[in-house]
Short mmCIF file of C-alpha atoms in Angstrom, two decimals:
data_model
loop_
_atom_site.label_atom_id
_atom_site.label_comp_id
_atom_site.label_asym_id
_atom_site.label_seq_id
_atom_site.Cartn_x
_atom_site.Cartn_y
_atom_site.Cartn_z
CA ILE A 1 81.18 -37.73 -39.15
CA ALA A 2 77.88 -36.51 -37.70
CA LEU A 3 74.98 -38.87 -38.31
CA PHE A 4 72.58 -35.93 -38.45
CA ILE A 5 73.38 -32.61 -40.09
CA PRO A 6 71.61 -29.23 -40.14
CA SER A 7 69.08 -28.98 -42.95
CA PRO A 8 69.83 -26.61 -45.86
CA ASN A 9 67.08 -24.34 -44.52
CA GLN A 10 68.98 -24.07 -41.25
CA ARG A 11 72.38 -23.54 -42.88
CA ASN A 12 71.05 -20.98 -45.37
CA ASN A 13 68.73 -19.29 -42.85
CA PHE A 14 65.95 -19.60 -45.40
CA GLY A 15 62.40 -20.88 -45.23
CA ASN A 16 59.78 -21.21 -42.53
CA THR A 17 61.29 -24.33 -40.94
CA ARG A 18 64.91 -23.76 -39.96
CA GLU A 19 65.48 -25.94 -36.89
CA MET A 20 65.45 -29.36 -38.55
CA TYR A 21 68.24 -31.93 -38.83
CA VAL A 22 68.43 -34.66 -41.46
CA PRO A 23 70.31 -37.98 -41.64
CA SER A 24 73.55 -37.39 -43.52
CA PRO A 25 73.36 -38.97 -47.00
CA SER A 26 77.12 -39.63 -46.86
CA CYS A 27 76.81 -41.89 -43.81
CA ARG A 28 76.18 -45.11 -45.72
CA ALA A 29 79.09 -47.30 -44.61
CA PRO A 30 78.07 -50.47 -42.70
CA HIS A 31 79.17 -49.04 -39.35
CA ASP A 32 77.15 -45.87 -40.03
CA ILE A 33 74.05 -47.85 -40.93
CA SER A 34 74.38 -49.84 -37.71
CA LYS A 35 74.46 -46.55 -35.78
CA PHE A 36 71.25 -45.40 -37.44
CA ARG A 37 69.70 -48.71 -36.51
CA PHE A 38 70.76 -48.07 -32.93
CA VAL A 39 69.09 -44.64 -33.10
CA GLY A 40 65.90 -46.46 -34.04
CA ARG A 41 66.26 -48.66 -30.98
CA LEU A 42 66.70 -45.56 -28.81
CA MET A 43 63.52 -44.13 -30.30
CA ALA A 44 61.70 -47.35 -29.45
CA GLY A 45 63.05 -47.07 -25.91
CA CYS A 46 61.61 -43.56 -25.63
CA ILE A 47 58.22 -44.93 -26.61
CA THR A 48 58.47 -47.85 -24.21
CA ILE A 49 59.37 -45.82 -21.12
CA ASN A 50 57.48 -42.66 -22.17
CA GLU A 51 60.62 -40.52 -22.00
CA PRO A 52 60.82 -38.10 -24.97
CA MET A 53 63.98 -37.65 -27.04
CA ASN A 54 64.97 -34.19 -28.27
CA LEU A 55 64.98 -34.81 -32.03
CA ASN A 56 64.11 -32.15 -34.59
CA LEU A 57 63.48 -34.28 -37.65
CA PRO A 58 61.37 -33.22 -40.66
CA SER A 59 58.15 -34.90 -41.74
CA LEU A 60 59.84 -36.85 -44.54
CA VAL A 61 61.82 -38.83 -41.92
CA TRP A 62 58.76 -39.67 -39.84
CA LYS A 63 56.75 -40.57 -42.94
CA MET A 64 59.40 -43.02 -44.17
CA LEU A 65 59.57 -44.58 -40.71
CA VAL A 66 55.87 -45.47 -40.82
CA GLY A 67 55.78 -46.19 -44.56
CA THR A 68 53.80 -43.14 -45.68
CA PRO A 69 54.61 -41.65 -49.12
CA THR A 70 56.44 -38.33 -49.17
CA ASP A 71 55.90 -35.41 -51.52
CA LYS A 72 57.29 -32.00 -52.42
CA ALA A 73 55.68 -30.39 -49.37
CA ASP A 74 57.92 -32.51 -47.14
CA LEU A 75 61.04 -31.24 -48.90
CA ILE A 76 60.03 -27.64 -48.18
CA ALA A 77 60.74 -28.28 -44.47
CA VAL A 78 64.28 -29.36 -45.43
CA ASP A 79 65.29 -27.26 -48.45
CA GLN A 80 62.70 -24.66 -49.38
CA MET A 81 65.13 -22.91 -51.69
CA CYS A 82 65.50 -26.05 -53.81
CA VAL A 83 61.72 -26.43 -54.14
CA LYS A 84 61.33 -22.75 -55.05
CA CYS A 85 64.00 -23.01 -57.74
CA MET A 86 62.34 -26.07 -59.25
CA ASP A 87 58.92 -24.40 -59.19
CA ASP A 88 60.36 -21.31 -60.86
CA LEU A 89 62.04 -23.46 -63.50
CA CYS A 90 58.81 -25.28 -64.34
CA SER A 91 56.83 -22.05 -64.52
CA ILE A 92 59.05 -20.43 -67.15
CA ASP A 93 56.89 -18.97 -69.91
CA LYS A 94 56.47 -21.37 -72.80
CA LYS A 95 57.00 -18.50 -75.22
CA TRP A 96 60.70 -18.56 -74.43
CA LEU A 97 62.89 -19.62 -77.28
CA GLU A 98 65.37 -22.45 -76.74
CA GLU A 99 68.27 -20.01 -77.14
CA GLU A 100 66.86 -17.66 -74.51
CA PHE A 101 66.41 -20.55 -72.07
CA HIS A 102 70.06 -21.60 -72.35
CA ASP A 103 71.22 -18.03 -71.88
CA VAL A 104 69.71 -18.11 -68.37
CA ILE A 105 69.57 -21.80 -67.36
CA THR A 106 72.87 -23.67 -67.41
CA GLU A 107 71.94 -26.66 -65.26
CA THR A 108 72.92 -30.24 -65.99
CA PHE A 109 71.19 -33.42 -64.82
CA LYS A 110 72.74 -33.46 -61.35
CA THR A 111 71.75 -32.17 -57.95
CA VAL A 112 73.38 -31.37 -54.61
CA LEU A 113 72.23 -33.29 -51.52
CA SER A 114 71.85 -31.87 -48.01
CA ASP A 115 75.47 -32.69 -47.15
CA GLY A 116 76.86 -31.01 -50.29
CA THR A 117 77.36 -34.25 -52.24
CA GLU A 118 76.75 -33.99 -55.99
CA VAL A 119 74.89 -36.88 -57.60
CA ASP A 120 73.86 -37.60 -61.19
CA LEU A 121 70.13 -37.77 -61.85
CA VAL A 122 70.67 -39.84 -65.01
CA PRO A 123 73.70 -41.72 -66.31
CA ASN A 124 76.46 -39.16 -67.04
CA GLY A 125 74.08 -36.48 -65.78
CA ARG A 126 76.86 -33.95 -65.23
CA GLU A 127 77.45 -33.93 -68.98
CA LYS A 128 73.78 -33.71 -70.00
CA VAL A 129 72.49 -30.13 -70.26
CA VAL A 130 68.88 -29.44 -69.27
CA THR A 131 66.85 -28.24 -72.24
CA PHE A 132 63.64 -26.23 -72.22
CA ALA A 133 61.65 -29.33 -73.14
CA GLU A 134 63.28 -31.37 -70.36
CA ARG A 135 62.94 -28.82 -67.57
CA ASN A 136 59.90 -30.48 -65.97
CA GLU A 137 61.52 -33.92 -66.03
CA TYR A 138 64.69 -32.44 -64.53
CA ALA A 139 62.72 -30.77 -61.70
CA LYS A 140 60.87 -34.02 -61.01
CA LEU A 141 64.15 -35.96 -60.78
CA VAL A 142 65.66 -33.36 -58.44
CA ILE A 143 62.67 -33.51 -56.06
CA GLU A 144 62.70 -37.33 -56.08
CA ALA A 145 66.43 -37.48 -55.42
CA ARG A 146 66.23 -35.01 -52.56
CA LEU A 147 63.25 -36.74 -50.95
CA ASN A 148 65.09 -40.07 -51.04
CA GLU A 149 68.63 -38.89 -50.30
CA SER A 150 68.58 -40.44 -46.79
CA ARG A 151 66.27 -43.41 -47.47
CA GLU A 152 68.93 -46.00 -46.58
CA GLN A 153 69.65 -44.33 -43.25
CA ILE A 154 65.95 -43.87 -42.38
CA LEU A 155 65.13 -47.49 -43.23
CA ALA A 156 67.92 -48.54 -40.85
CA MET A 157 66.23 -46.44 -38.14
CA ARG A 158 62.95 -48.15 -38.96
CA GLN A 159 64.59 -51.55 -38.55
CA GLY A 160 65.92 -50.43 -35.17
CA LEU A 161 62.40 -49.49 -34.10
CA LEU A 162 61.14 -52.92 -35.17
CA ASP A 163 63.98 -54.62 -33.28
CA VAL A 164 62.23 -53.50 -30.08
CA LEU A 165 58.58 -52.92 -30.97
CA PRO A 166 56.12 -55.48 -32.37
CA PRO A 167 55.84 -55.60 -36.19
CA TYR A 168 52.31 -54.19 -36.23
CA PHE A 169 53.22 -51.11 -34.18
CA LEU A 170 54.35 -48.84 -37.02
CA ALA A 171 51.54 -50.05 -39.26
CA LEU A 172 49.04 -48.63 -36.75
CA MET A 173 50.78 -45.26 -36.38
CA THR A 174 50.54 -42.07 -38.40
CA TRP A 175 53.77 -40.17 -38.83
CA ARG A 176 52.50 -37.45 -36.48
CA ASP A 177 51.65 -40.08 -33.83
CA LEU A 178 55.16 -41.51 -34.04
CA GLU A 179 56.79 -38.09 -33.76
CA LEU A 180 54.63 -37.32 -30.73
CA ARG A 181 55.46 -40.62 -29.02
CA VAL A 182 59.20 -40.25 -29.61
CA CYS A 183 59.72 -36.51 -29.17
CA GLY A 184 56.82 -35.27 -27.08
CA ILE A 185 54.36 -32.42 -27.60
CA PRO A 186 55.79 -29.71 -29.89
CA GLU A 187 53.62 -26.87 -28.55
CA ILE A 188 54.45 -25.84 -24.99
CA ASP A 189 51.33 -25.39 -22.87
CA ILE A 190 52.23 -23.16 -19.90
CA ALA A 191 49.27 -24.45 -17.90
CA GLU A 192 50.50 -28.03 -18.34
CA LEU A 193 54.07 -27.03 -17.47
CA LYS A 194 52.85 -25.23 -14.35
CA LYS A 195 50.57 -28.09 -13.29
CA THR A 196 53.46 -30.56 -13.12
CA ALA A 197 56.11 -28.19 -11.73
CA ILE A 198 57.89 -29.05 -8.47
CA TYR A 199 58.72 -26.37 -5.87
CA GLU A 200 61.77 -26.81 -3.67
CA ASP A 201 62.57 -24.26 -0.94
CA VAL A 202 59.80 -22.10 -2.42
CA HIS A 203 56.02 -22.22 -2.65
CA GLU A 204 53.80 -21.72 -5.66
CA THR A 205 52.34 -18.63 -3.98
CA ASP A 206 55.76 -17.00 -3.35
CA GLN A 207 56.19 -13.75 -5.24
CA ILE A 208 59.19 -14.97 -7.26
CA CYS A 209 57.20 -17.95 -8.53
CA ILE A 210 54.32 -15.67 -9.49
CA TYR A 211 56.80 -13.45 -11.35
CA PHE A 212 58.22 -16.49 -13.14
CA TRP A 213 54.87 -17.68 -14.50
CA ASP A 214 53.81 -14.13 -15.36
CA VAL A 215 56.94 -13.71 -17.49
CA LEU A 216 56.39 -17.05 -19.22
CA SER A 217 52.82 -16.09 -20.12
CA ALA A 218 54.21 -13.34 -22.35
CA PHE A 219 56.73 -15.61 -24.11
CA THR A 220 56.34 -16.76 -27.70
CA GLN A 221 56.55 -20.48 -28.47
CA ARG A 222 60.12 -19.98 -29.69
CA GLU A 223 61.09 -18.26 -26.42
CA LEU A 224 59.38 -20.99 -24.39
CA LYS A 225 61.32 -23.66 -26.26
CA LEU A 226 64.59 -21.81 -25.61
CA LEU A 227 63.76 -21.48 -21.91
CA LEU A 228 62.83 -25.13 -21.62
CA ARG A 229 66.09 -26.07 -23.33
CA PHE A 230 67.93 -23.85 -20.84
CA ILE A 231 66.26 -25.57 -17.89
CA ALA A 232 65.94 -29.16 -19.05
CA GLY A 233 67.98 -29.57 -22.23
CA ARG A 234 64.86 -30.30 -24.29
CA SER A 235 62.29 -28.24 -26.14
CA ARG A 236 59.12 -30.34 -25.87
CA LEU A 237 56.68 -31.55 -23.28
CA PRO A 238 56.22 -33.60 -21.20
CA VAL A 239 58.88 -32.43 -18.79
CA GLN A 240 58.63 -31.73 -15.07
CA ILE A 241 60.65 -28.68 -14.10
CA LYS A 242 61.71 -27.76 -10.59
CA LEU A 243 61.72 -24.21 -9.21
CA GLN A 244 64.21 -23.39 -6.46
CA ARG A 245 65.19 -20.26 -4.56
CA MET A 246 68.70 -18.98 -5.22
CA LEU A 247 70.64 -17.81 -2.19
CA THR A 248 72.32 -14.51 -3.03
CA ASP A 249 74.88 -12.30 -1.33
CA GLY A 250 73.61 -8.77 -1.79
CA ASN A 251 70.95 -7.39 -4.10
CA PRO A 252 69.12 -10.32 -5.82
CA ASP A 253 68.37 -8.07 -8.81
CA ASN A 254 72.07 -8.26 -9.73
CA TYR A 255 71.92 -12.04 -10.23
CA LEU A 256 70.76 -14.15 -13.15
CA PRO A 257 68.72 -17.37 -12.85
CA GLN A 258 70.78 -20.55 -12.86
CA ALA A 259 69.67 -23.82 -14.44
CA HIS A 260 70.68 -27.42 -13.69
CA THR A 261 69.69 -29.38 -16.78
CA CYS A 262 70.48 -32.75 -15.21
CA PHE A 263 67.78 -32.10 -12.60
CA PHE A 264 65.39 -30.07 -14.79
CA SER A 265 65.65 -27.27 -12.25
CA ILE A 266 66.05 -23.50 -12.24
CA GLU A 267 67.20 -21.36 -9.31
CA LEU A 268 65.49 -17.99 -9.08
CA PRO A 269 66.84 -15.04 -7.07
CA ALA A 270 64.25 -13.23 -4.96
CA TYR A 271 63.79 -10.40 -7.47
CA SER A 272 62.22 -7.17 -6.26
CA CYS A 273 59.84 -6.92 -9.23
CA VAL A 274 58.78 -8.77 -12.34
CA ASP A 275 60.83 -6.42 -14.55
CA ALA A 276 64.00 -7.51 -12.77
CA LEU A 277 63.31 -11.11 -13.84
#
């Protein structure tokens, strides 16, 4: 069983944040919890040696790791459809009659977690129908359950961090600081990437290198992340990429660039123009 699963936003292709993964709520057996603790130790290792880990985790994970309260806004990055449904439910016009409400809303006091598991929100929740008067309480319970669905797994990761780092470390960090230290800089700065690049068998002033940086300057952040993942297997800075010349047999324009993720390198054919690249 995968420790981390695609978020509902990713699976449903819905919402503004679709690339996140969440700890699987079903992974709660002792051997699973020990694995999450080990993940925390790996994260601490990334901080210690300043080597980022490619983890796309939502804010609610990072907040729990440093002990910051979470709220509905954090769930939007995981399951925006759930939040929208709860907001719509709470905003139903008060002029509705009870009978009209039950003609449209047939929910019971249960919810579905990110891994598809159904859980009761109250004792025997599957048997308790949500009434018009209880709709706000039901929505509140759903949001709370979803925000805390992976609390056990995240707290194990936190313990793994504290196995390696001093106890005061997390107390001094904001959740954004921790994400930055573990995963690196989310926005790719081309100038920074270029400043640290290594050139092997080519020079920075060679035409193919100029073409390469010109093409990157027109990329969106999403395209830059995909390119960086192609070259180095990660989507955040810092990373030091290596540019190499590809030896070709025939017209270089007929060849595609080739990446070696283990060495953070990309081989570039000697294209005749920037459009060929």
